[in-house]
Each structure stands twice: as C-alpha cells, then as structure tokens.
Amino acid sequence: MKIISASRVNERLTAGETLNIIDVREAAEVRSGRIPTSIHLPLGLLEFRMNELDKKKEYIVVCQSGGRSSQAVKFLDYQGFNVTTMDGGMLAWEGKVD
C-alpha cells in the first residue's frame, strides 16, 4: 500500500499541484472541515460509487486518522485504481480546510 504524509500532500497543494483527494469520512466529520478540492465519498458508499472514479487518475484517500482510508485504498487498489493513503488522516492535517 502506498502512503503519503499529510505534510507532503499540503506541500503539493501549496505548490499549485492539482490532486485528486477522496475523503471517506462520514458527513458529520466532513462538516468539521475538509481539505479544499477533496471529494466526499463515504467509505460505506465506496463500492457503489467507485464508477464515478477514473482508473487513469491518481487518488489520495483521507479519513480521520488513517484506518478507513487504508481500508478504502486496499479495496480500490484491488479494483485497479491508483490510490495512496494519507498517513494520520485529518488529525495530521495542518493545511487549509473548507
């Protein structure tokens, strides 16, 4: 499983890079703040909405602490997607939030 640090994600965003970030937390968690440009796709709906994703793109998956994003990455990787989990989740995030 590929892992990226929250600080590295923030560096890439700050440098102007366009990243495809999937937030797999529940709606109540997302309301407390999310990484700008991330899309909300709760873990429980991932199986049913993965058709909205493009296998040609790279995705960074985020949750609250890293557990659910790891589950999502394992699932999506098995389905043929290019996915990376953000280590530490939103608890490790120090960048901007929407």
Tab-separated table of C-alpha atoms in Angstrom:
chain	number	residue	atom	x	y	z
A	1	MET	CA	0.000	0.000	0.000
A	2	LYS	CA	1.274	3.438	-0.926
A	3	ILE	CA	1.385	6.034	1.854
A	4	ILE	CA	1.917	9.790	1.711
A	5	SER	CA	2.352	12.155	4.660
A	6	ALA	CA	-0.150	14.915	5.341
A	7	SER	CA	2.678	17.459	5.151
A	8	ARG	CA	3.657	16.203	1.676
A	9	VAL	CA	0.057	16.497	0.465
A	10	ASN	CA	-0.045	20.046	1.836
A	11	GLU	CA	3.272	20.894	0.120
A	12	ARG	CA	1.971	19.621	-3.202
A	13	LEU	CA	-1.287	21.582	-2.894
A	14	THR	CA	0.552	24.733	-1.801
A	15	ALA	CA	2.807	24.402	-4.851
A	16	GLY	CA	-0.307	24.559	-7.021
A	17	GLU	CA	-0.454	20.902	-7.949
A	18	THR	CA	-3.910	19.532	-8.709
A	19	LEU	CA	-4.548	16.474	-6.553
A	20	ASN	CA	-7.478	14.081	-6.604
A	21	ILE	CA	-8.339	13.664	-2.931
A	22	ILE	CA	-11.114	11.400	-1.707
A	23	ASP	CA	-12.432	11.976	1.813
A	24	VAL	CA	-14.011	8.727	3.063
A	25	ARG	CA	-15.238	10.101	6.411
A	26	GLU	CA	-18.902	10.370	7.358
A	27	ALA	CA	-20.849	13.559	6.580
A	28	ALA	CA	-20.770	14.804	10.191
A	29	GLU	CA	-16.971	14.537	10.224
A	30	VAL	CA	-16.616	16.336	6.897
A	31	ARG	CA	-18.740	19.237	8.179
A	32	SER	CA	-15.990	19.977	10.711
A	33	GLY	CA	-13.615	20.712	7.828
A	34	ARG	CA	-12.174	19.074	4.753
A	35	ILE	CA	-9.173	19.545	2.505
A	36	PRO	CA	-10.038	22.047	-0.245
A	37	THR	CA	-10.842	20.367	-3.593
A	38	SER	CA	-11.392	16.960	-1.944
A	39	ILE	CA	-14.454	14.966	-2.891
A	40	HIS	CA	-16.590	13.368	-0.206
A	41	LEU	CA	-17.174	9.675	-0.800
A	42	PRO	CA	-18.024	7.882	2.472
A	43	LEU	CA	-16.359	4.508	2.942
A	44	GLY	CA	-19.736	2.777	3.179
A	45	LEU	CA	-20.696	4.029	-0.296
A	46	LEU	CA	-17.350	3.446	-1.985
A	47	GLU	CA	-18.305	0.117	-3.533
A	48	PHE	CA	-21.441	1.645	-5.068
A	49	ARG	CA	-19.876	4.909	-6.278
A	50	MET	CA	-16.436	3.799	-7.457
A	51	ASN	CA	-17.794	4.033	-11.033
A	52	GLU	CA	-17.510	7.823	-10.556
A	53	LEU	CA	-13.716	7.470	-10.324
A	54	ASP	CA	-11.237	7.264	-13.216
A	55	LYS	CA	-8.708	4.416	-13.172
A	56	LYS	CA	-6.310	6.609	-15.168
A	57	LYS	CA	-6.030	9.152	-12.331
A	58	GLU	CA	-4.072	9.016	-9.090
A	59	TYR	CA	-6.117	9.400	-5.901
A	60	ILE	CA	-5.112	10.255	-2.353
A	61	VAL	CA	-7.552	8.866	0.199
A	62	VAL	CA	-8.167	10.619	3.531
A	63	CYS	CA	-10.148	9.800	6.674
A	64	GLN	CA	-9.957	10.979	10.293
A	65	SER	CA	-6.896	9.032	11.465
A	66	GLY	CA	-5.842	6.667	8.654
A	67	GLY	CA	-7.773	3.454	9.361
A	68	ARG	CA	-10.705	3.871	6.985
A	69	SER	CA	-8.532	5.345	4.251
A	70	SER	CA	-6.300	2.259	4.467
A	71	GLN	CA	-9.378	0.047	4.022
A	72	ALA	CA	-10.517	2.150	1.073
A	73	VAL	CA	-7.065	2.028	-0.540
A	74	LYS	CA	-6.894	-1.761	-0.232
A	75	PHE	CA	-10.344	-2.083	-1.812
A	76	LEU	CA	-9.713	0.405	-4.635
A	77	ASP	CA	-6.239	-0.977	-5.346
A	78	TYR	CA	-7.776	-4.432	-5.761
A	79	GLN	CA	-10.249	-2.900	-8.220
A	80	GLY	CA	-7.364	-1.491	-10.306
A	81	PHE	CA	-7.227	2.112	-9.104
A	82	ASN	CA	-4.019	4.083	-8.455
A	83	VAL	CA	-4.529	5.040	-4.809
A	84	THR	CA	-2.444	6.264	-1.872
A	85	THR	CA	-3.480	6.700	1.756
A	86	MET	CA	-2.678	9.902	3.634
A	87	ASP	CA	-0.879	8.857	6.805
A	88	GLY	CA	-2.511	10.119	10.001
A	89	GLY	CA	-5.631	11.385	8.248
A	90	MET	CA	-7.189	14.717	9.140
A	91	LEU	CA	-5.685	14.501	12.635
A	92	ALA	CA	-2.290	15.036	10.960
A	93	TRP	CA	-3.520	17.726	8.547
A	94	GLU	CA	-2.135	21.220	9.177
A	95	GLY	CA	-3.172	22.863	5.914
A	96	LYS	CA	-6.245	24.842	4.924
A	97	VAL	CA	-9.712	23.399	5.389
A	98	ASP	CA	-13.047	24.258	3.837
